[in-house]
Coordinates of C-alpha atoms in Angstrom, one line a residue:
M1 CA 0.0 0.0 0.0
S2 CA 2.8 2.4 0.9
I3 CA 4.5 1.8 -2.5
N4 CA 1.2 2.6 -4.3
R5 CA 0.9 5.8 -2.3
E6 CA 4.5 6.9 -3.0
L7 CA 4.0 6.2 -6.7
L8 CA 0.8 8.2 -6.8
Q9 CA 2.6 11.1 -5.0
K10 CA 5.6 11.0 -7.3
K11 CA 3.4 10.8 -10.4
T12 CA 1.2 13.7 -9.3
L13 CA 4.2 15.9 -8.2
K14 CA 5.9 15.3 -11.6
E15 CA 2.7 16.2 -13.5
I16 CA 2.4 19.4 -11.4
K17 CA 6.0 20.4 -12.0
L18 CA 5.7 19.8 -15.8
R19 CA 2.4 21.8 -16.1
Y20 CA 3.8 24.5 -13.8
L21 CA 7.0 24.9 -15.8
F22 CA 5.1 24.9 -19.1
A23 CA 2.7 27.6 -17.9
V24 CA 5.5 29.7 -16.3
S25 CA 7.6 29.4 -19.5
L26 CA 4.8 30.7 -21.7
I27 CA 4.0 33.6 -19.4
A28 CA 7.7 34.4 -19.0
S29 CA 8.3 34.4 -22.7
L30 CA 5.5 36.8 -23.4
A31 CA 6.6 39.0 -20.5
I32 CA 10.2 39.1 -21.8
C33 CA 8.9 40.0 -25.3
A34 CA 6.7 42.8 -23.9
F35 CA 9.7 44.0 -21.8
L36 CA 12.1 44.0 -24.8
I37 CA 9.6 45.8 -27.0
N38 CA 8.9 48.3 -24.3
Q39 CA 12.6 49.0 -23.8
N40 CA 13.2 49.3 -27.5
L41 CA 10.3 51.6 -27.8
H42 CA 11.5 53.7 -24.9
R43 CA 15.0 54.0 -26.4
R44 CA 13.7 54.9 -29.8
M45 CA 11.3 57.5 -28.5
K46 CA 14.1 59.1 -26.5
E47 CA 16.3 59.1 -29.7
D48 CA 13.5 60.4 -31.9
F49 CA 12.7 63.2 -29.5
K50 CA 16.4 64.2 -29.5
T51 CA 16.5 64.0 -33.3
I52 CA 13.4 66.1 -33.7
N53 CA 14.5 68.7 -31.1
L54 CA 18.0 68.8 -32.7
S55 CA 16.5 69.4 -36.1
G56 CA 14.7 72.5 -34.7
R57 CA 17.9 73.6 -33.0
Q58 CA 19.8 73.3 -36.3
R59 CA 17.3 75.7 -37.9
M60 CA 18.0 78.2 -35.2
L61 CA 21.8 77.7 -35.4
S62 CA 21.8 78.2 -39.2
Q63 CA 20.1 81.6 -38.7
R64 CA 22.5 82.6 -36.0
I65 CA 25.5 81.7 -38.2
A66 CA 24.2 84.0 -40.9
L67 CA 23.6 86.8 -38.4
L68 CA 27.1 86.4 -36.8
A69 CA 28.8 86.2 -40.2
N70 CA 27.0 89.5 -41.2
R71 CA 28.0 91.2 -38.0
N72 CA 31.6 90.0 -38.3
E73 CA 31.9 88.4 -34.8
P74 CA 34.5 85.6 -35.5
Q75 CA 34.7 84.2 -31.9
L76 CA 31.0 83.6 -31.5
L77 CA 30.8 82.5 -35.1
R78 CA 33.4 79.7 -34.6
E79 CA 31.6 78.5 -31.5
T80 CA 28.2 78.4 -33.3
I81 CA 29.7 76.7 -36.3
A82 CA 31.3 74.0 -34.0
E83 CA 27.9 73.5 -32.4
F84 CA 26.1 73.3 -35.7
E85 CA 28.7 70.7 -37.0
R86 CA 28.1 68.5 -33.9
G87 CA 24.4 68.7 -34.4
Q88 CA 24.7 67.8 -38.1
S89 CA 27.0 64.8 -37.3
F90 CA 24.4 63.5 -34.8
L91 CA 21.5 63.9 -37.3
L92 CA 23.5 62.1 -40.1
S93 CA 24.2 59.2 -37.7
S94 CA 20.5 58.9 -36.6
R95 CA 18.5 55.8 -37.5
F96 CA 16.3 57.9 -39.9
V97 CA 19.2 58.7 -42.3
N98 CA 19.0 55.2 -43.7
Q99 CA 17.8 53.8 -47.0
A100 CA 15.0 52.1 -45.1
Y101 CA 13.5 55.6 -44.8
P102 CA 14.1 56.9 -48.3
E103 CA 12.3 60.2 -47.8
I104 CA 14.5 61.3 -44.9
Y105 CA 17.6 59.7 -46.5
N106 CA 17.2 61.8 -49.6
I107 CA 16.7 65.0 -47.6
Y108 CA 20.1 64.5 -46.0
K109 CA 22.1 62.5 -48.6
S110 CA 20.9 63.8 -52.0
E111 CA 23.0 66.2 -54.0
N112 CA 21.1 69.1 -52.6
G113 CA 20.6 67.5 -49.3
L114 CA 21.3 68.8 -45.8
E115 CA 24.7 67.2 -45.6
N116 CA 26.0 69.0 -48.7
L117 CA 24.1 72.2 -48.0
G118 CA 25.3 72.3 -44.4
N119 CA 29.0 71.9 -45.5
K120 CA 28.6 74.5 -48.1
Y121 CA 26.9 76.9 -45.7
I122 CA 29.7 76.5 -43.1
S123 CA 32.4 77.2 -45.8
M124 CA 30.5 80.2 -46.9
A125 CA 30.2 81.6 -43.4
Q126 CA 33.9 80.9 -42.7
S127 CA 35.0 82.6 -46.0
G128 CA 32.9 85.7 -45.3
K129 CA 30.7 85.6 -48.4
K130 CA 27.8 87.6 -46.8
E131 CA 25.9 88.2 -50.0
D132 CA 24.7 84.6 -50.5
I133 CA 24.6 83.3 -46.9
F134 CA 21.0 84.5 -46.2
I135 CA 19.7 82.9 -49.4
L136 CA 21.4 79.5 -48.5
S137 CA 20.1 79.8 -44.9
Q138 CA 16.5 79.9 -46.3
N139 CA 17.1 76.7 -48.2
L140 CA 18.5 75.1 -45.0
L141 CA 15.4 76.2 -43.1
R142 CA 13.1 74.6 -45.6
K143 CA 15.1 71.4 -45.7
Y144 CA 15.2 71.1 -41.9
D145 CA 11.5 71.8 -41.7
E146 CA 10.9 69.0 -44.2
A147 CA 13.3 66.6 -42.3
T148 CA 11.7 67.5 -38.9
L149 CA 8.2 66.9 -40.2
S150 CA 9.0 63.6 -41.9
T151 CA 10.9 62.4 -38.9
Q152 CA 8.0 63.3 -36.6
I153 CA 5.4 61.5 -38.9
I154 CA 7.5 58.3 -39.1
S155 CA 8.3 58.3 -35.3
E156 CA 4.6 58.7 -34.4
S157 CA 3.6 56.0 -36.8
E158 CA 6.2 53.5 -35.4
F159 CA 5.2 54.5 -31.9
T160 CA 1.6 53.7 -32.6
D161 CA 2.5 50.3 -34.2
R162 CA 4.7 49.3 -31.3
L163 CA 2.1 50.4 -28.8
I164 CA -0.5 48.3 -30.6
L165 CA 1.9 45.4 -30.5
E166 CA 2.4 45.8 -26.8
I167 CA -1.3 45.9 -26.2
A168 CA -1.7 42.8 -28.4
I169 CA 0.9 41.0 -26.3
L170 CA -0.8 42.1 -23.1
F171 CA -4.1 40.8 -24.3
S172 CA -2.5 37.6 -25.5
T173 CA -0.9 37.1 -22.1
I174 CA -4.3 37.6 -20.4
I175 CA -6.0 35.1 -22.8
L176 CA -3.1 32.7 -22.4
L177 CA -3.4 32.9 -18.6
C178 CA -7.1 32.2 -18.8
L179 CA -6.4 29.2 -21.1
E180 CA -3.8 28.0 -18.7
I181 CA -6.2 28.2 -15.8
L182 CA -8.9 26.3 -17.8
F183 CA -6.7 23.7 -19.5
I184 CA -3.6 23.4 -17.2
F185 CA -4.2 24.4 -13.6
R186 CA -7.9 23.3 -13.4
P187 CA -7.2 19.8 -14.7
M188 CA -4.1 19.8 -12.4
T189 CA -6.3 20.6 -9.4
K190 CA -8.7 17.8 -10.4
S191 CA -5.7 15.5 -10.7
V192 CA -4.4 16.4 -7.3
R193 CA -7.8 16.0 -5.7
S194 CA -8.2 12.6 -7.4
T195 CA -4.7 11.5 -6.2
F196 CA -5.5 12.6 -2.6
K197 CA -8.8 10.7 -2.8
Q198 CA -6.9 7.6 -3.9
I199 CA -4.3 8.1 -1.1
N200 CA -7.1 8.4 1.4
E201 CA -8.7 5.2 0.1
I202 CA -5.4 3.4 0.3
E203 CA -5.0 4.6 3.9
D204 CA -8.5 3.7 4.8
K205 CA -8.1 0.2 3.3
S206 CA -4.8 -0.2 5.0
F207 CA -6.3 0.8 8.4
I208 CA -9.1 -1.6 7.9
N209 CA -6.7 -4.4 7.0
A210 CA -4.5 -3.6 10.0
R211 CA -7.6 -3.7 12.3
L212 CA -8.7 -7.0 10.8
A213 CA -5.2 -8.3 11.2
L214 CA -5.3 -7.3 14.9
I215 CA -8.6 -9.1 15.3
G216 CA -7.2 -12.2 13.6
E217 CA -4.1 -12.1 15.8
I218 CA -6.1 -12.2 19.0
A219 CA -8.8 -14.6 17.6
S220 CA -7.2 -17.7 19.1
S221 CA -6.9 -16.1 22.5
I222 CA -10.5 -14.9 22.3
A223 CA -11.6 -18.4 21.5
H224 CA -9.9 -19.4 24.8
E225 CA -11.6 -16.5 26.6
I226 CA -15.0 -17.6 25.4
K227 CA -14.3 -21.3 26.0
N228 CA -14.1 -21.0 29.8
P229 CA -17.4 -19.1 30.4
L230 CA -19.1 -21.3 27.7
S231 CA -18.1 -24.4 29.6
V232 CA -19.6 -23.0 32.8
I233 CA -22.8 -22.3 31.0
L234 CA -23.0 -25.8 29.6
V235 CA -22.2 -27.6 32.9
F236 CA -24.7 -25.6 35.0
S237 CA -27.3 -25.7 32.3
K238 CA -27.2 -29.6 32.3
K239 CA -27.5 -29.6 36.1
L240 CA -30.5 -27.3 36.0
M241 CA -32.1 -29.4 33.3
S242 CA -31.5 -32.7 35.2
G243 CA -32.7 -31.2 38.5
S244 CA -29.7 -32.8 40.2
S245 CA -28.8 -29.7 42.2
K246 CA -30.7 -27.7 44.7
D247 CA -28.6 -24.5 44.5
D248 CA -30.4 -23.1 41.4
E249 CA -29.9 -19.5 42.3
L250 CA -26.1 -19.8 42.4
M251 CA -26.0 -21.7 39.1
H252 CA -28.2 -19.1 37.5
S253 CA -25.8 -16.4 38.7
H254 CA -22.8 -18.3 37.2
I255 CA -24.6 -18.8 33.9
Y256 CA -25.6 -15.1 33.7
K257 CA -22.1 -13.9 34.5
S258 CA -20.5 -16.3 31.9
A259 CA -23.0 -15.2 29.3
E260 CA -22.3 -11.5 30.1
R261 CA -18.6 -12.2 29.7
I262 CA -19.1 -13.7 26.3
N263 CA -21.4 -10.8 25.4
K264 CA -18.7 -8.3 26.3
I265 CA -16.1 -10.1 24.2
V266 CA -18.4 -10.4 21.2
K267 CA -19.4 -6.7 21.6
S268 CA -15.8 -5.7 21.7
L269 CA -15.0 -7.7 18.5
S270 CA -18.1 -6.2 16.8
M271 CA -16.9 -2.7 17.7
Q272 CA -13.5 -3.3 16.2
S273 CA -14.7 -5.0 13.0
R274 CA -17.4 -2.6 11.9
E275 CA -17.2 0.4 9.6
A276 CA -18.0 3.3 11.9
S277 CA -17.5 6.3 9.6
H278 CA -21.2 6.6 8.8
D279 CA -22.5 6.1 12.3
E280 CA -24.6 8.8 13.9
V281 CA -23.0 10.9 16.6
G282 CA -24.5 10.4 20.0
E283 CA -23.7 10.7 23.7
A284 CA -22.0 7.6 25.3
P285 CA -20.4 6.9 28.6
L286 CA -16.6 7.2 28.2
Q287 CA -15.8 4.5 30.8
S288 CA -18.0 2.0 29.0
I289 CA -16.3 2.8 25.6
I290 CA -12.9 2.1 27.1
E291 CA -14.0 -1.1 28.9
D292 CA -15.5 -2.4 25.7
A293 CA -12.4 -1.5 23.6
I294 CA -10.0 -3.4 25.9
E295 CA -12.2 -6.3 26.6
M296 CA -10.7 -8.4 23.8
F297 CA -7.2 -7.8 24.9
N298 CA -7.6 -9.4 28.4
S299 CA -6.1 -12.7 27.3
K300 CA -3.2 -10.9 25.6
F301 CA -2.6 -8.9 28.8
T302 CA -2.4 -12.3 30.7
S303 CA -0.2 -14.1 28.1
S304 CA 2.2 -11.1 27.9
D305 CA 2.4 -10.5 31.6
I306 CA 1.0 -7.0 31.3
T307 CA -0.7 -5.3 34.2
I308 CA -3.5 -3.0 33.2
V309 CA -4.0 0.0 35.5
K310 CA -7.2 2.0 35.3
K311 CA -7.7 5.4 36.8
F312 CA -11.2 6.6 35.9
N313 CA -11.6 10.1 37.3
F314 CA -14.3 11.0 34.8
H315 CA -17.6 9.0 34.8
G316 CA -19.7 11.1 32.4
E317 CA -20.5 10.9 28.7
I318 CA -18.8 12.2 25.6
K319 CA -20.4 13.1 22.2
C320 CA -19.0 10.7 19.6
R321 CA -19.4 7.8 17.2
Q322 CA -19.0 5.1 19.8
A323 CA -17.5 2.4 17.5
A324 CA -15.0 4.9 16.0
I325 CA -13.7 6.0 19.4
S326 CA -13.5 2.4 20.5
Q327 CA -11.3 1.6 17.5
V328 CA -9.0 4.6 18.3
I329 CA -8.6 3.4 21.9
A330 CA -8.1 -0.2 20.8
N331 CA -5.4 0.9 18.4
L332 CA -3.6 2.9 21.2
V333 CA -3.8 -0.1 23.6
S334 CA -2.6 -2.5 20.9
N335 CA 0.4 -0.2 20.3
A336 CA 1.1 -0.1 24.0
I337 CA 1.0 -3.9 24.2
D338 CA 3.6 -4.1 21.3
A339 CA 5.7 -1.5 23.1
C340 CA 5.6 -3.4 26.4
S341 CA 6.6 -6.6 24.5
E342 CA 9.9 -5.0 23.7
I343 CA 11.0 -5.0 27.4
P344 CA 11.7 -8.2 29.5
K345 CA 8.9 -9.6 31.5
V346 CA 10.9 -9.3 34.7
N347 CA 10.6 -5.5 34.3
H348 CA 6.9 -5.6 35.3
R349 CA 5.2 -4.6 32.1
Q350 CA 2.4 -2.1 32.7
I351 CA -0.2 -0.1 30.7
Q352 CA -2.1 2.7 32.4
I353 CA -5.4 4.2 31.2
E354 CA -6.4 7.4 33.0
T355 CA -9.4 9.7 32.4
G356 CA -10.2 13.1 33.9
I357 CA -11.1 16.7 33.2
E358 CA -8.4 19.3 32.4
D359 CA -8.6 22.8 30.8
K360 CA -12.3 22.3 30.2
D361 CA -11.6 19.1 28.2
V362 CA -12.2 15.4 28.9
Y363 CA -9.0 13.5 28.5
V364 CA -8.0 9.9 28.1
R365 CA -4.3 9.1 28.7
I366 CA -3.0 5.7 27.6
S367 CA 0.7 5.1 28.5
D368 CA 3.0 2.2 29.0
N369 CA 6.4 1.6 30.5
G370 CA 7.9 0.5 27.1
P371 CA 10.8 2.3 25.3
G372 CA 8.6 5.3 24.3
V373 CA 8.6 7.3 21.0
P374 CA 12.2 8.3 20.0
V375 CA 12.9 12.0 20.0
D376 CA 13.5 12.2 16.2
L377 CA 10.0 10.7 15.5
R378 CA 7.9 12.7 18.0
E379 CA 7.2 15.5 15.5
K380 CA 6.1 13.2 12.7
I381 CA 4.7 10.2 14.6
F382 CA 1.1 11.1 13.4
E383 CA 2.1 11.3 9.7
S384 CA 1.0 8.4 7.4
F385 CA 3.3 5.4 7.2
V386 CA 5.5 6.6 10.1
T387 CA 6.0 3.8 12.7
T388 CA 8.3 2.9 15.5
K389 CA 7.7 -0.8 14.9
G390 CA 10.2 -3.0 13.1
S391 CA 9.9 -3.9 9.4
G392 CA 6.7 -5.8 8.6
K393 CA 5.2 -5.2 12.0
G394 CA 3.1 -2.1 11.4
T395 CA 1.5 -0.1 8.6
G396 CA 2.2 3.3 10.2
L397 CA -1.4 4.3 9.6
G398 CA -3.1 3.7 12.9
L399 CA -2.0 7.0 14.6
S400 CA -2.6 9.1 11.5
I401 CA -6.1 7.8 10.9
S402 CA -6.9 7.9 14.7
K403 CA -5.9 11.5 14.7
K404 CA -8.2 12.2 11.8
I405 CA -11.0 10.5 13.6
M406 CA -10.4 12.6 16.6
Q407 CA -10.4 15.8 14.5
E408 CA -13.7 14.8 13.0
H409 CA -15.1 14.6 16.6
G410 CA -13.7 18.1 17.3
G411 CA -11.1 16.5 19.6
L412 CA -7.4 16.0 19.6
L413 CA -4.9 13.2 19.7
S414 CA -1.4 14.0 20.8
L415 CA 1.8 12.7 22.4
N416 CA 1.9 14.1 25.9
T417 CA 5.6 14.1 26.6
K418 CA 5.0 16.1 29.8
V419 CA 3.7 12.8 31.3
S420 CA 6.0 10.4 29.4
S421 CA 7.4 9.7 26.0
S422 CA 4.8 6.9 25.6
C423 CA 1.7 8.8 26.8
F424 CA -0.9 9.3 24.0
E425 CA -3.7 11.6 25.0
L426 CA -7.2 11.9 23.7
R427 CA -9.1 15.1 24.4
F428 CA -12.9 15.6 23.9
P429 CA -15.1 18.7 24.4
I430 CA -17.2 18.5 27.5
V431 CA -20.8 17.6 26.8
N432 CA -23.0 20.6 27.9
N433 CA -26.1 19.2 29.6

């Protein structure tokens, strides 16, 4: 059963990882694409704004060069020409002065383009030819206006296209996320639920098998337990029927007690073998539940030299499914018997069952003087398939399912190390009368 459970877990975890990686990869790919497009768009916008602004500045510088040349101010003229040349160098290196953009490329690179006109204009300003410089500056103004307008139109068009692309990627991501939820994560959730359901079924079957194995284990000793009172019933019944004895009242008493003994044993077996998960919750005396649960272990206590000590300080009722709680107590007592069997008989093997009220709860403490739960297992002793018993001696499901049964009752099952390392404690809410 544990192998099946592990295989189911591994298979489910592997499927979850693959689906998760696939989903994350798709989302990440789109996110990276959107990020790269956004970064490229931001860089281009920044460059385009600089190009457009510089084109306008070149217009202003060309006018200033003509004015300074006419005024004959050589120092300011040289500085302005140097600034104009730097601007022209940047514009010629911009992405728009490219054959991919023929309109702007021709404005800058044609025979009468800005590159040639600008160089001619600078030479004219430096040579002092004042008569033609204003005419040429007007040509430059028109060319720069044309270049600026074309650049602005292309930049706005590309910005719109890239913005549409970003929006498309965003919507694609949203659609993809919805598809992933529908076709990846939703089926994955169903798969996980199905796996957990199968695991619970495996655990339940294992617990039932373990319980039946326990009943089978003590069947021979129970047969011996029933044999003695049954013999008493048969002997005294024959005497009563033959009328050979005058002490009828005593024989009736022996017959009744023997029949009651058999009834208790059968009732205890019935409690342990039945499926109690669908029983109705009702109020039942706690002491009676405990007595019924341990009834079938009496012969095992005797054969294993185990003394059972009962300290019943609570005599009221608890709200529960009686058979289910009886099975929980029987499981804890069976574990205690196994623990006691690990120590020599000369050490006086003992199991103690104590009830009482503490912190507004009814408690049942079942402890033994066996080796106790090792420190490294105390935190996970209630996990499925964790056991302190040797290989092949336990399923490791008794405590985990017992704890689940207690939680269904609004109670608690814990290892109370404050009492001892072998003290398992059940706690129930007090019944309000």
